[in-house]
Amino acid sequence: MSTRSRADAFAHPAFFYRSDREYLATAVDFVTEGVAAGQPVAVAVPATRLEPIRAELGSRADGVRWIDMTRAGRNPGRIIPSVLRAFADAHPHRSVRIIGEPVWHGRTATEYPACVQHEALINTAFGGREATILCPYDARALSRDVLADARATHPVVISDGRWSVSRAYDPERALARCNEVLRCPPGAAAVRFDAGALPVARDFALRVARDLGMARARLQDLNLVVAELTTNSVVHGGGSGTLRIWAESGQIVCEVRDEGRLADPLAGRHPVRPDQLGGRGLFLVHFVSDLVRVHTGTVGTTVRSYVALH
């Protein structure tokens, strides 16, 4: 199965599968083609899919990078820098192949818009790179709206064994639609902060989270999230902001609003170099959070981090 357009260095097809047999056959063919061509290959899919592919490949699985996407991609905002670009950048000047499945049955309504944004941003993050990223979608379990979004975020769609250009391809529109205004619940604990009150904001957030039952190890993650988001607001968001925090579905939700405008849609998704001194803030927030949602507009920016209580 050839999934690369001869005219383009980068290919990003969505693969709509309708049976486990079709999924396995297509995945195995994709990996086998890459191995035979001497390309580095990674498979980043839910854990239940990894072992059948590896078993079917046998010795051809040697050297393939295997990644459980339900862990590595729990936060969709972490996938580009920590999974896809991390693998591609480890093989500079070489064409790579990756199976990446960020959307599966069971993703929550809160997570899903971040998945769509991730898929749309892959096209920007890999523009001009020599790579093929195949994204499977379970056409049996996922809704028609989800498959429609896949057509909007992928220039090519593979369905019923046919490879065709997506006439609905419009990643900018998908990004704009998922740039949702984030409403906070009434009564959420809140505090205003500026440059002189950053320690106060951190202490406030940790105290509320501790009272809501957050485990000590996760309090350390929350402390980093609050420090990075509030500092970003002071430096880039007009000098001040509002922090809100509450519990929701077994998670602590920490939100920071300010008057800044987030101009780079890939902010927080750029890989960080070991010698890089600045620009790590949103990357670190994505790295330790279980989910990050962002809304930016003419009146300001809201960044919301979800961190599991335990």
Coordinates of C-alpha atoms in Angstrom, one line a residue:
M1 CA 0.0 0.0 0.0
S2 CA 1.6 3.3 -1.1
T3 CA 0.5 6.2 1.0
R4 CA 3.0 8.8 -0.2
S5 CA 2.2 11.3 -2.9
R6 CA 5.1 11.3 -5.4
A7 CA 4.9 15.1 -5.5
D8 CA 5.2 15.7 -1.8
A9 CA 7.9 15.1 0.8
F10 CA 5.3 14.9 3.5
A11 CA 2.2 12.7 3.5
H12 CA -0.5 12.7 6.2
P13 CA -3.3 10.3 5.3
A14 CA -6.3 9.4 7.4
F15 CA -7.1 5.7 7.3
F16 CA -10.7 4.7 7.9
Y17 CA -10.8 1.1 9.0
R18 CA -13.9 -1.1 9.4
S19 CA -12.5 -4.3 10.8
D20 CA -9.7 -5.5 13.0
R21 CA -8.4 -7.5 10.0
E22 CA -8.3 -4.4 7.8
Y23 CA -6.5 -2.4 10.5
L24 CA -3.9 -5.1 11.0
A25 CA -3.2 -5.7 7.3
T26 CA -2.8 -2.1 6.5
A27 CA -0.6 -1.4 9.5
V28 CA 1.6 -4.4 8.7
D29 CA 1.9 -3.4 5.0
F30 CA 2.8 0.2 6.0
V31 CA 5.5 -0.9 8.4
T32 CA 6.9 -3.5 6.1
E33 CA 7.2 -1.0 3.2
G34 CA 9.2 1.3 5.5
V35 CA 11.5 -1.4 6.8
A36 CA 12.1 -2.7 3.3
A37 CA 13.0 0.9 2.2
G38 CA 15.4 1.3 5.1
Q39 CA 13.2 4.0 6.7
P40 CA 13.0 4.5 10.5
V41 CA 9.5 3.4 11.5
A42 CA 7.4 4.2 14.6
V43 CA 4.0 2.8 15.7
A44 CA 2.2 5.0 18.2
V45 CA -1.3 3.5 18.7
P46 CA -3.4 2.4 21.7
A47 CA -1.8 -0.5 23.7
T48 CA -4.4 -3.1 22.6
R49 CA -3.3 -2.5 19.0
L50 CA 0.5 -2.7 19.5
E51 CA 1.0 -6.4 20.2
P52 CA -1.1 -7.8 17.3
I53 CA 0.9 -5.7 14.9
R54 CA 4.2 -6.7 16.4
A55 CA 3.3 -10.3 16.5
E56 CA 2.2 -10.3 12.8
L57 CA 5.5 -8.6 11.8
G58 CA 7.7 -11.2 13.5
S59 CA 11.4 -10.4 13.0
R60 CA 10.4 -7.4 10.8
A61 CA 9.4 -5.7 14.1
D62 CA 13.1 -5.4 15.1
G63 CA 14.1 -1.8 15.1
V64 CA 10.6 -0.4 15.0
R65 CA 9.8 2.1 17.8
W66 CA 6.7 1.0 19.7
I67 CA 4.7 3.6 21.6
D68 CA 1.5 3.3 23.7
M69 CA -0.5 6.3 22.5
T70 CA -2.9 6.1 25.4
R71 CA 0.0 7.1 27.7
A72 CA 2.3 9.1 25.5
G73 CA -0.7 10.9 23.8
R74 CA -3.0 11.1 26.8
N75 CA -2.6 14.9 26.3
P76 CA -2.9 15.5 22.6
G77 CA -0.8 18.6 22.9
R78 CA 2.2 16.4 23.8
I79 CA 2.1 14.2 20.7
I80 CA 3.8 16.5 18.1
P81 CA 6.9 17.5 20.2
S82 CA 7.3 14.3 22.3
V83 CA 6.2 11.6 19.9
L84 CA 6.2 12.6 16.3
R85 CA 8.9 15.2 16.1
A86 CA 11.0 13.5 18.7
F87 CA 11.1 10.4 16.5
A88 CA 11.6 12.3 13.2
D89 CA 14.3 14.6 14.7
A90 CA 16.2 11.6 16.0
H91 CA 16.7 10.6 12.3
P92 CA 17.7 13.9 10.6
H93 CA 17.9 13.9 6.8
R94 CA 16.0 10.7 6.6
S95 CA 12.5 9.9 5.5
V96 CA 10.5 8.4 8.4
R97 CA 7.2 6.5 8.7
I98 CA 4.9 6.8 11.7
I99 CA 1.5 5.3 12.5
G100 CA -0.1 7.7 14.9
E101 CA -3.6 7.1 16.3
P102 CA -4.6 10.0 18.5
V103 CA -8.4 9.6 18.3
W104 CA -10.0 6.4 19.7
H105 CA -13.4 5.5 21.0
G106 CA -13.5 6.7 24.6
R107 CA -11.9 10.1 24.1
T108 CA -14.0 12.5 26.1
A109 CA -15.8 15.5 24.7
T110 CA -13.4 17.7 26.7
E111 CA -10.3 16.0 25.1
Y112 CA -11.7 15.7 21.6
P113 CA -11.2 19.4 20.4
A114 CA -7.6 19.1 21.4
C115 CA -7.3 16.0 19.2
V116 CA -8.7 17.9 16.2
Q117 CA -6.2 20.7 16.8
H118 CA -3.4 18.2 17.0
E119 CA -4.3 16.6 13.7
A120 CA -4.6 20.0 12.0
L121 CA -1.3 21.2 13.4
I122 CA 0.7 18.1 12.2
N123 CA 0.5 19.6 8.7
T124 CA 2.3 22.8 9.8
A125 CA 4.7 21.0 12.1
F126 CA 5.9 18.7 9.3
G127 CA 5.7 21.0 6.3
G128 CA 8.6 20.3 4.0
R129 CA 9.8 17.3 6.1
E130 CA 10.3 13.9 4.6
A131 CA 7.8 11.9 6.5
T132 CA 4.6 9.8 6.2
I133 CA 2.2 9.9 9.2
L134 CA -0.7 7.4 8.8
C135 CA -3.6 8.2 11.2
P136 CA -6.1 5.3 11.7
Y137 CA -9.8 6.1 12.5
D138 CA -12.2 3.4 13.6
A139 CA -15.1 4.0 11.2
R140 CA -17.2 1.5 13.1
A141 CA -17.1 3.2 16.5
L142 CA -16.4 6.9 15.8
S143 CA -19.2 9.2 14.8
R144 CA -19.7 10.7 11.4
D145 CA -18.7 14.1 12.8
V146 CA -15.3 12.7 13.9
L147 CA -14.8 11.2 10.4
A148 CA -15.7 14.6 8.9
D149 CA -13.1 16.3 11.1
A150 CA -10.6 13.7 9.9
R151 CA -11.3 14.7 6.3
A152 CA -10.8 18.3 7.2
T153 CA -7.4 17.8 8.9
H154 CA -5.9 15.2 6.5
P155 CA -5.2 16.0 2.8
V156 CA -5.6 12.3 1.9
V157 CA -8.1 9.7 3.0
I158 CA -7.8 5.9 2.7
S159 CA -11.2 4.2 2.8
D160 CA -12.3 0.8 1.5
G161 CA -8.8 0.3 0.2
R162 CA -8.9 3.4 -1.9
W163 CA -6.6 6.4 -1.6
S164 CA -8.2 9.7 -2.5
V165 CA -7.6 13.5 -2.0
S166 CA -9.9 14.9 0.6
R167 CA -12.0 17.7 -0.9
A168 CA -13.0 18.7 2.6
Y169 CA -9.4 19.4 3.6
D170 CA -9.3 22.7 5.5
P171 CA -7.1 22.6 8.6
E172 CA -7.3 26.3 9.3
R173 CA -11.1 26.1 9.5
A174 CA -10.8 23.1 11.9
L175 CA -8.4 25.0 14.1
A176 CA -10.7 28.1 14.2
R177 CA -13.7 25.9 15.1
C178 CA -11.9 24.2 17.9
N179 CA -10.6 27.5 19.4
E180 CA -13.6 27.4 21.7
V181 CA -14.4 29.9 24.4
L182 CA -13.7 28.1 27.7
R183 CA -16.4 28.6 30.4
C184 CA -15.5 28.1 34.0
P185 CA -17.9 26.7 36.6
P186 CA -19.6 29.2 39.0
G187 CA -17.8 29.3 42.3
A188 CA -14.4 28.3 41.0
A189 CA -11.7 29.6 43.4
A190 CA -10.0 32.6 41.8
V191 CA -7.1 35.0 42.4
R192 CA -5.7 37.9 40.5
F193 CA -1.9 38.2 40.1
D194 CA 0.8 40.4 38.7
A195 CA 4.6 40.3 38.8
G196 CA 4.7 40.9 42.6
A197 CA 2.1 38.2 43.4
L198 CA 3.4 35.1 41.6
P199 CA 4.3 33.3 44.8
V200 CA 0.9 34.2 46.2
A201 CA -0.8 32.7 43.2
R202 CA 1.2 29.5 43.4
D203 CA 0.5 29.1 47.1
F204 CA -3.2 29.7 46.5
A205 CA -3.4 27.1 43.8
L206 CA -1.6 24.4 45.8
R207 CA -3.6 25.1 48.9
V208 CA -6.9 24.7 47.0
A209 CA -5.7 21.5 45.2
R210 CA -4.5 20.0 48.5
D211 CA -7.9 20.7 50.1
L212 CA -9.5 19.0 47.1
G213 CA -7.5 15.8 47.7
M214 CA -4.6 16.0 45.2
A215 CA -1.8 13.6 45.8
R216 CA 1.6 15.0 46.8
A217 CA 3.4 13.9 43.6
R218 CA 0.8 15.6 41.4
L219 CA 1.0 18.7 43.5
Q220 CA 4.6 19.1 42.2
D221 CA 3.2 18.9 38.6
L222 CA 0.6 21.5 39.4
N223 CA 3.2 23.8 41.0
L224 CA 5.1 23.7 37.7
V225 CA 2.0 24.4 35.7
V226 CA 1.0 27.4 37.8
A227 CA 4.5 28.8 37.8
E228 CA 4.8 28.6 34.0
L229 CA 1.4 29.9 33.2
T230 CA 1.4 32.8 35.6
T231 CA 4.9 33.8 34.6
N232 CA 4.0 33.7 30.9
S233 CA 1.0 36.0 31.6
V234 CA 3.3 38.5 33.4
V235 CA 5.9 38.4 30.6
H236 CA 3.8 38.0 27.5
G237 CA 0.2 38.6 28.6
G238 CA 0.0 42.2 29.7
G239 CA 1.7 41.9 33.1
S240 CA -1.2 40.3 35.0
G241 CA -3.9 37.7 34.9
T242 CA -6.5 35.7 36.8
L243 CA -6.0 32.2 38.0
R244 CA -8.9 29.9 38.6
I245 CA -8.9 26.3 40.0
W246 CA -11.5 23.6 40.6
A247 CA -12.0 19.9 40.7
E248 CA -13.7 18.1 37.8
S249 CA -14.0 14.4 36.9
G250 CA -11.1 13.2 39.1
Q251 CA -8.9 16.1 37.9
I252 CA -7.7 19.5 39.1
V253 CA -8.4 22.1 36.5
C254 CA -6.1 25.1 36.6
E255 CA -6.9 28.0 34.3
V256 CA -5.0 31.2 33.7
R257 CA -6.6 34.1 31.7
D258 CA -4.7 37.3 30.6
E259 CA -4.9 40.0 27.9
G260 CA -2.2 38.5 25.6
R261 CA -2.7 37.1 22.2
L262 CA -1.2 33.7 21.3
A263 CA 0.0 34.2 17.8
D264 CA 1.8 30.9 17.2
P265 CA -0.6 28.0 16.8
L266 CA 2.3 25.6 17.6
A267 CA 3.2 27.3 20.9
G268 CA 4.0 24.6 23.4
R269 CA 4.4 22.0 20.6
H270 CA 7.8 22.9 19.4
P271 CA 10.5 20.5 20.5
V272 CA 12.8 21.9 23.1
R273 CA 16.6 21.7 22.5
P274 CA 18.7 20.6 25.5
D275 CA 20.7 23.9 25.3
Q276 CA 17.6 26.1 25.0
L277 CA 17.4 28.7 27.7
G278 CA 13.9 30.1 27.2
G279 CA 10.6 29.3 25.5
R280 CA 10.0 26.1 27.5
G281 CA 6.9 27.3 29.5
L282 CA 4.0 25.9 27.5
F283 CA 6.0 22.9 26.4
L284 CA 6.5 22.0 30.1
V285 CA 2.8 22.6 30.8
H286 CA 1.9 20.2 28.0
F287 CA 4.5 17.7 29.3
V288 CA 3.1 17.4 32.8
S289 CA -0.6 17.9 32.1
D290 CA -3.1 15.2 31.3
L291 CA -4.9 17.7 29.0
V292 CA -4.3 21.3 27.9
R293 CA -7.0 23.4 26.3
V294 CA -6.3 26.9 24.9
H295 CA -8.5 29.7 23.6
T296 CA -7.1 32.9 22.2
G297 CA -8.8 35.9 20.7
T298 CA -8.8 39.6 20.4
V299 CA -9.5 40.2 24.1
G300 CA -7.0 37.7 25.5
T301 CA -5.9 34.2 26.0
T302 CA -7.1 31.4 28.3
V303 CA -4.9 28.3 29.0
R304 CA -6.5 25.5 30.9
S305 CA -4.5 22.6 32.4
Y306 CA -6.1 19.3 33.6
V307 CA -4.0 17.3 36.1
A308 CA -5.3 14.0 37.6
L309 CA -5.8 14.1 41.4
H310 CA -3.8 10.8 41.7

